[in-house]
CSV table of C-alpha atoms and ligand atoms in Angstrom, one decimal:
chain,number,residue,atom,x,y,z
E,1,UNK,CA,-2.8,2.2,8.3
E,2,UNK,CA,-3.1,1.4,12.1
E,3,UNK,CA,-6.9,1.6,13.2
E,4,UNK,CA,-7.3,4.7,16.1
E,5,UNK,CA,-11.0,3.7,17.0
E,6,UNK,CA,-13.0,0.3,16.6
E,7,UNK,CA,-17.1,1.0,18.3
E,8,UNK,CA,-18.6,-2.3,17.4
E,9,UNK,CA,-22.3,-2.4,18.2
E,10,UNK,CA,-21.5,0.7,20.9
E,11,UNK,CA,-24.7,2.3,22.5
E,12,UNK,CA,-24.7,4.1,25.4
E,13,UNK,CA,-27.9,4.1,28.2
E,14,UNK,CA,-29.0,7.0,30.9
E,15,UNK,CA,-31.5,7.4,32.7
E,16,UNK,CA,-33.4,4.5,30.8
E,17,UNK,CA,-32.7,6.2,27.7
E,18,UNK,CA,-30.9,5.3,25.1
E,19,UNK,CA,-28.5,7.8,23.6
E,20,UNK,CA,-25.9,6.0,21.5
E,21,UNK,CA,-27.8,3.1,20.0
E,22,UNK,CA,-25.7,0.5,18.2
E,23,UNK,CA,-23.1,2.2,16.7
E,24,UNK,CA,-20.8,0.4,14.3
E,25,UNK,CA,-17.7,3.0,13.6
E,26,UNK,CA,-14.0,2.5,12.5
E,27,UNK,CA,-11.3,5.4,11.7
E,28,UNK,CA,-8.3,4.5,10.7
E,29,UNK,CA,-5.2,7.0,11.6
E,30,UNK,CA,-5.2,8.9,7.3
E,31,UNK,CA,-9.0,9.7,8.2
E,32,UNK,CA,-10.2,13.5,9.0
E,33,UNK,CA,-13.9,12.1,10.2
E,34,UNK,CA,-16.7,15.2,10.6
E,35,UNK,CA,-19.5,14.3,13.0
E,36,UNK,CA,-22.8,15.8,12.0
E,37,UNK,CA,-25.9,15.7,13.4
E,38,UNK,CA,-29.7,17.5,15.3
E,39,UNK,CA,-29.2,18.6,18.8
E,40,UNK,CA,-29.2,15.3,21.2
E,41,UNK,CA,-28.6,13.3,19.0
E,42,UNK,CA,-25.6,11.8,20.2
E,43,UNK,CA,-22.6,13.1,19.4
E,44,UNK,CA,-21.3,14.6,21.9
E,45,UNK,CA,-21.7,11.3,23.8
E,46,UNK,CA,-19.8,9.3,20.4
E,47,UNK,CA,-16.9,12.1,21.5
E,48,UNK,CA,-17.0,11.1,24.9
E,49,UNK,CA,-16.4,7.5,24.2
E,50,UNK,CA,-14.1,8.2,21.8
E,51,UNK,CA,-11.8,10.5,24.7
E,52,UNK,CA,-12.4,7.7,26.9
E,53,UNK,CA,-14.2,9.9,29.3
E,54,UNK,CA,-17.2,7.5,29.2
E,55,UNK,CA,-17.4,3.6,28.8
E,56,UNK,CA,-19.8,1.7,27.1
E,57,UNK,CA,-22.9,0.4,28.6
E,58,UNK,CA,-23.1,-2.1,25.6
E,59,UNK,CA,-20.5,-3.2,22.7
E,60,UNK,CA,-16.9,-2.8,21.7
E,61,UNK,CA,-15.1,0.4,21.7
E,62,UNK,CA,-11.5,-0.1,21.5
E,63,UNK,CA,-10.0,3.3,20.8
E,64,UNK,CA,-5.9,2.7,19.9
E,65,UNK,CA,-5.9,-0.9,20.5
E,66,UNK,CA,-7.1,-0.4,23.9
E,67,UNK,CA,-10.7,-1.8,25.2
E,68,UNK,CA,-12.5,0.4,26.9
E,69,UNK,CA,-13.7,-1.2,30.0
E,70,UNK,CA,-10.6,-3.1,30.5
E,71,UNK,CA,-8.0,-0.8,30.5
E,72,UNK,CA,-6.4,2.5,32.5
E,73,UNK,CA,-8.1,5.0,31.2
E,74,UNK,CA,-5.3,7.5,33.2
E,75,UNK,CA,-2.7,5.7,29.9
E,76,UNK,CA,-4.8,6.6,27.8
E,77,UNK,CA,-5.9,9.4,27.7
E,78,UNK,CA,-2.5,11.2,26.7
E,79,UNK,CA,-2.7,10.1,23.7
E,80,UNK,CA,-6.2,11.5,22.7
E,81,UNK,CA,-6.0,15.1,21.9
E,82,UNK,CA,-9.8,16.4,23.3
E,83,UNK,CA,-10.9,19.5,22.9
E,84,UNK,CA,-14.7,20.7,24.4
E,85,UNK,CA,-16.9,22.8,25.8
E,86,UNK,CA,-16.8,20.9,28.8
E,87,UNK,CA,-13.0,20.6,29.4
E,88,UNK,CA,-13.0,24.4,28.9
E,89,UNK,CA,-15.3,25.1,32.0
E,90,UNK,CA,-12.3,23.1,33.7
E,91,UNK,CA,-10.0,25.6,32.9
E,92,UNK,CA,-9.3,28.6,35.6
E,93,UNK,CA,-10.1,32.1,34.6
E,94,UNK,CA,-7.1,33.4,36.2
E,95,UNK,CA,-4.9,30.6,34.1
E,96,UNK,CA,-2.7,32.2,31.9
E,97,UNK,CA,-2.8,31.2,28.3
E,98,UNK,CA,1.1,29.1,28.5
E,99,UNK,CA,0.4,27.6,31.4
E,100,UNK,CA,-3.5,26.2,29.8
E,101,UNK,CA,-1.5,24.8,27.3
E,102,UNK,CA,1.4,23.4,29.3
E,103,UNK,CA,-0.1,21.6,32.1
E,104,UNK,CA,-1.2,19.3,29.0
E,105,UNK,CA,1.4,17.8,29.2
E,106,UNK,CA,0.5,16.3,32.9
E,107,UNK,CA,-3.3,16.1,31.2
E,108,UNK,CA,-4.5,18.6,34.4
E,109,UNK,CA,-5.9,21.9,34.0
E,110,UNK,CA,-5.0,24.4,36.3
E,111,UNK,CA,-1.8,24.7,37.3
E,112,UNK,CA,-0.5,23.6,40.9
E,113,UNK,CA,3.4,22.1,42.2
E,114,UNK,CA,4.1,20.2,38.9
E,115,UNK,CA,7.7,20.3,37.8
E,116,UNK,CA,7.8,21.5,34.1
E,117,UNK,CA,11.0,20.5,32.0
E,118,UNK,CA,12.0,23.1,29.6
E,119,UNK,CA,11.4,21.4,26.7
E,120,UNK,CA,7.7,21.0,27.7
E,121,UNK,CA,7.9,24.6,27.6
E,122,UNK,CA,9.4,25.5,24.3
E,123,UNK,CA,7.0,23.0,22.6
E,124,UNK,CA,4.0,24.5,24.5
E,125,UNK,CA,5.6,27.8,23.2
E,126,UNK,CA,6.3,26.5,19.9
E,127,UNK,CA,2.3,25.3,19.3
E,128,UNK,CA,1.6,29.1,20.5
E,129,UNK,CA,3.0,30.2,17.3
E,130,UNK,CA,1.4,27.2,15.2
E,131,UNK,CA,-2.0,28.7,16.2
E,132,UNK,CA,-1.3,32.1,15.9
E,133,UNK,CA,-1.4,32.6,19.8
E,134,UNK,CA,2.3,33.7,21.0
E,135,UNK,CA,0.4,37.4,21.5
E,136,UNK,CA,-1.7,36.0,24.2
E,137,UNK,CA,0.7,33.7,26.0
E,138,UNK,CA,1.1,35.7,29.3
E,139,UNK,CA,-3.5,36.2,29.4
E,140,UNK,CA,-5.5,35.1,31.1
E,141,UNK,CA,-8.0,32.4,29.5
E,142,UNK,CA,-11.1,33.9,31.0
E,143,UNK,CA,-10.6,36.9,29.8
E,144,UNK,CA,-9.9,36.1,25.8
E,145,UNK,CA,-13.4,36.2,23.6
E,146,UNK,CA,-14.8,32.9,22.7
E,147,UNK,CA,-13.0,32.1,19.6
E,148,UNK,CA,-9.2,33.2,21.1
E,149,UNK,CA,-10.8,30.7,24.0
E,150,UNK,CA,-11.5,28.1,21.2
E,151,UNK,CA,-8.1,28.0,20.0
E,152,UNK,CA,-6.1,28.0,23.0
E,153,UNK,CA,-8.0,25.1,23.4
E,154,UNK,CA,-7.1,23.1,20.1
E,155,UNK,CA,-3.1,24.3,21.0
E,156,UNK,CA,-3.7,22.7,24.3
E,157,UNK,CA,-5.2,19.2,22.6
E,158,UNK,CA,-2.7,19.3,20.0
E,159,UNK,CA,0.6,20.2,23.1
E,160,UNK,CA,1.0,16.5,24.0
E,161,UNK,CA,1.2,15.3,20.0
E,162,UNK,CA,-2.0,13.0,20.3
E,163,UNK,CA,-2.2,9.9,17.8
E,164,UNK,CA,-6.0,11.1,17.6
E,165,UNK,CA,-7.1,15.2,18.0
E,166,UNK,CA,-11.5,15.1,19.0
E,167,UNK,CA,-13.3,18.3,18.2
E,168,UNK,CA,-16.6,19.4,19.8
E,169,UNK,CA,-17.7,22.2,17.9
E,170,UNK,CA,-14.4,24.4,18.0
E,171,UNK,CA,-16.0,27.1,15.5
E,172,UNK,CA,-19.1,27.5,17.6
E,173,UNK,CA,-19.9,30.9,18.0
E,174,UNK,CA,-17.2,32.2,16.2
E,175,UNK,CA,-17.7,35.2,13.7
E,176,UNK,CA,-16.5,35.0,10.1
E,177,UNK,CA,-13.3,36.0,10.0
E,178,UNK,CA,-12.3,33.9,13.1
E,179,UNK,CA,-14.0,30.4,11.5
E,180,UNK,CA,-12.4,31.0,8.3
E,181,UNK,CA,-8.8,31.4,9.8
E,182,UNK,CA,-9.5,28.6,12.3
E,183,UNK,CA,-10.2,26.2,9.3
E,184,UNK,CA,-7.2,27.3,7.3
E,185,UNK,CA,-5.4,26.4,10.6
E,186,UNK,CA,-7.1,23.3,11.1
E,187,UNK,CA,-7.3,22.4,7.2
E,188,UNK,CA,-3.2,22.8,7.5
E,189,UNK,CA,-2.9,21.2,10.5
E,190,UNK,CA,-5.2,18.0,9.3
E,191,UNK,CA,-3.2,17.9,5.5
E,192,UNK,CA,0.7,17.5,7.1
E,193,UNK,CA,1.4,13.9,6.8
E,194,UNK,CA,2.5,13.6,10.4
E,195,UNK,CA,-0.8,14.6,11.5
E,196,UNK,CA,-2.6,12.3,14.2
E,197,UNK,CA,-6.4,11.1,12.7
E,198,UNK,CA,-9.0,13.6,13.8
E,199,UNK,CA,-12.5,13.7,14.5
E,200,UNK,CA,-14.6,17.2,14.5
E,201,UNK,CA,-18.5,17.5,15.4
E,202,UNK,CA,-19.7,20.1,14.2
E,203,UNK,CA,-23.6,21.9,13.5
E,204,UNK,CA,-22.8,23.5,10.2
E,205,UNK,CA,-21.6,22.3,6.4
E,206,UNK,CA,-19.6,25.1,6.5
E,207,UNK,CA,-17.8,24.7,8.6
E,208,UNK,CA,-15.9,21.3,7.7
E,209,UNK,CA,-12.3,22.1,7.2
E,210,UNK,CA,-11.0,21.4,3.4
E,211,UNK,CA,-9.2,18.0,3.2
E,212,UNK,CA,-12.1,16.2,5.5
E,213,UNK,CA,-12.3,13.0,4.1
E,214,UNK,CA,-15.2,10.7,6.1
E,215,UNK,CA,-18.3,12.0,7.5
E,216,UNK,CA,-21.4,10.3,10.3
E,217,UNK,CA,-24.5,11.3,10.2
E,218,UNK,CA,-26.1,11.0,13.6
E,219,UNK,CA,-29.5,11.3,14.2
E,220,UNK,CA,-31.3,10.5,17.6
E,221,UNK,CA,-28.3,7.8,18.7
E,222,UNK,CA,-28.0,6.3,15.3
E,223,UNK,CA,-26.2,6.2,12.8
E,224,UNK,CA,-27.8,7.1,9.8
E,225,UNK,CA,-24.7,7.0,7.5
E,226,UNK,CA,-21.1,7.1,7.4
E,227,UNK,CA,-18.5,6.4,5.1
E,228,UNK,CA,-16.4,9.1,2.0
E,229,UNK,CA,-17.9,12.4,2.5
E,230,UNK,CA,-18.5,13.0,-0.9
E,231,UNK,CA,-21.0,9.8,-0.3
E,232,UNK,CA,-22.7,11.2,2.9
E,233,UNK,CA,-22.9,14.8,3.2
E,234,UNK,CA,-25.5,14.7,1.0
E,235,UNK,CA,-29.0,16.9,0.0
E,236,UNK,CA,-31.0,13.5,0.4
E,237,UNK,CA,-29.1,12.5,3.6
E,238,UNK,CA,-28.7,15.7,5.1
E,239,UNK,CA,-32.5,16.1,4.7
E,240,UNK,CA,-33.4,13.0,5.9
E,241,UNK,CA,-31.3,14.1,9.7
E,242,UNK,CA,-32.5,17.5,9.7
E,243,UNK,CA,-36.1,17.7,8.7
E,244,UNK,CA,-35.9,20.1,6.2
E,245,UNK,CA,-36.1,19.8,2.5
E,246,UNK,CA,-31.7,21.1,1.9
E,247,UNK,CA,-29.9,21.5,-1.3
E,248,UNK,CA,-25.9,20.5,-0.3
E,249,UNK,CA,-23.4,22.1,-2.9
E,250,UNK,CA,-19.2,21.5,-2.3
E,251,UNK,CA,-16.9,24.0,-4.1
E,252,UNK,CA,-13.5,23.9,-3.6
E,253,UNK,CA,-13.5,21.2,-1.1
E,254,UNK,CA,-15.8,23.8,1.0
E,255,UNK,CA,-19.7,22.3,1.4
E,256,UNK,CA,-22.7,24.4,2.1
E,257,UNK,CA,-25.9,24.0,2.7
E,258,UNK,CA,-29.7,25.9,2.6
E,259,UNK,CA,-33.1,25.6,2.3
E,260,UNK,CA,-34.4,24.1,-1.3
B,301,ATP,N1,-25.7,12.5,31.1
B,301,ATP,C1,-26.6,12.0,30.4
B,301,ATP,N2,-27.5,12.0,31.3
B,301,ATP,C2,-28.7,11.6,30.7
B,301,ATP,N3,-28.8,12.0,29.5
B,301,ATP,C3,-27.8,12.1,29.0
B,301,ATP,C4,-26.5,12.1,29.4
B,301,ATP,N4,-25.8,12.9,28.5
B,301,ATP,C5,-26.6,13.0,27.4
B,301,ATP,N5,-27.5,12.9,27.5
B,301,ATP,C6,-28.8,13.1,26.7
B,301,ATP,O1,-28.3,12.4,25.2
B,301,ATP,C7,-28.9,12.9,23.9
B,301,ATP,C8,-27.6,13.4,23.1
B,301,ATP,O2,-26.7,14.3,23.5
B,301,ATP,P1,-25.5,14.6,23.5
B,301,ATP,O3,-25.3,15.9,23.9
B,301,ATP,O4,-24.5,14.0,22.9
B,301,ATP,O5,-25.7,15.5,22.4
B,301,ATP,P2,-25.6,16.3,21.2
B,301,ATP,O6,-25.3,15.6,19.5
B,301,ATP,O7,-23.8,16.5,21.3
B,301,ATP,O8,-26.1,17.9,20.8
B,301,ATP,P3,-25.9,19.1,20.8
B,301,ATP,O9,-25.8,19.0,18.8
B,301,ATP,O10,-26.9,19.8,21.6
B,301,ATP,O11,-24.5,19.5,21.2
B,301,ATP,C9,-29.7,14.3,25.0
B,301,ATP,O12,-30.4,14.1,24.8
B,301,ATP,C10,-29.0,14.6,26.5
B,301,ATP,O13,-29.7,15.2,27.0
B,302,MG,MG1,-22.6,18.4,21.5
């Protein structure tokens, strides 16, 4: 198994505040990780490191065998699929869905004068089909519902066949039907033999797709626990991190949590 992320003693300091504190974390190519933790715990910051969008203030972060700070991130970023709200905000509202996905081949948001090969267009259409978005191909991104926009962002993130897929709250703001459909698509994608390593941030254990193998629990910038999902997503751990006495159940490969 190839190592995709190797973080040793990684800290991120902003305005004198330590928002990630001595994080040790390894992700291998066959692993599917979920990151859980309260608001402000540092989940998005950790994902931004993994996406080579920021560098650590201390420690060493190796992404796809490249040490952040010692490589050209513009060579690295096309190998990483990343979907987040911050990235979605950079997509022009009048961009068509097809172009939102297509422009991933150039790591840009907003079609300008790039020449796209027929093969790129064919691939974009195939990806839209796989994520059940073909009917929206000509629609403007800004006019889509939140759920549709989320799915388009994931299609964009997988367009370049990334070696690691990073998703920041992909199911946030989805209705129940849209959430379940997305989890089914994600679970199916994750279980394909050639799927990349996946790391997904979420607030709710109900949003963990079936087949996810590992979990990392963050609390105030520190790793509370990490490892195989069944050892980490437990009532004791979640109660500690969220400060509420919780009951956690796992049925049919899905989790639920509620106050004990
Ligand atoms: N550039 C920055 N400058 C100063 N503080 C920052 C910066 N980026 C993040 N922070 C702070 O670091 C902390 C962690 O932020 P982060 O966005 O990683 O949390 P999160 O776990 O993703 O939270 P949420 O669940 O609300 O999305 C927060 O308190 C945030 O305000
Ligand atoms: Mg966040």
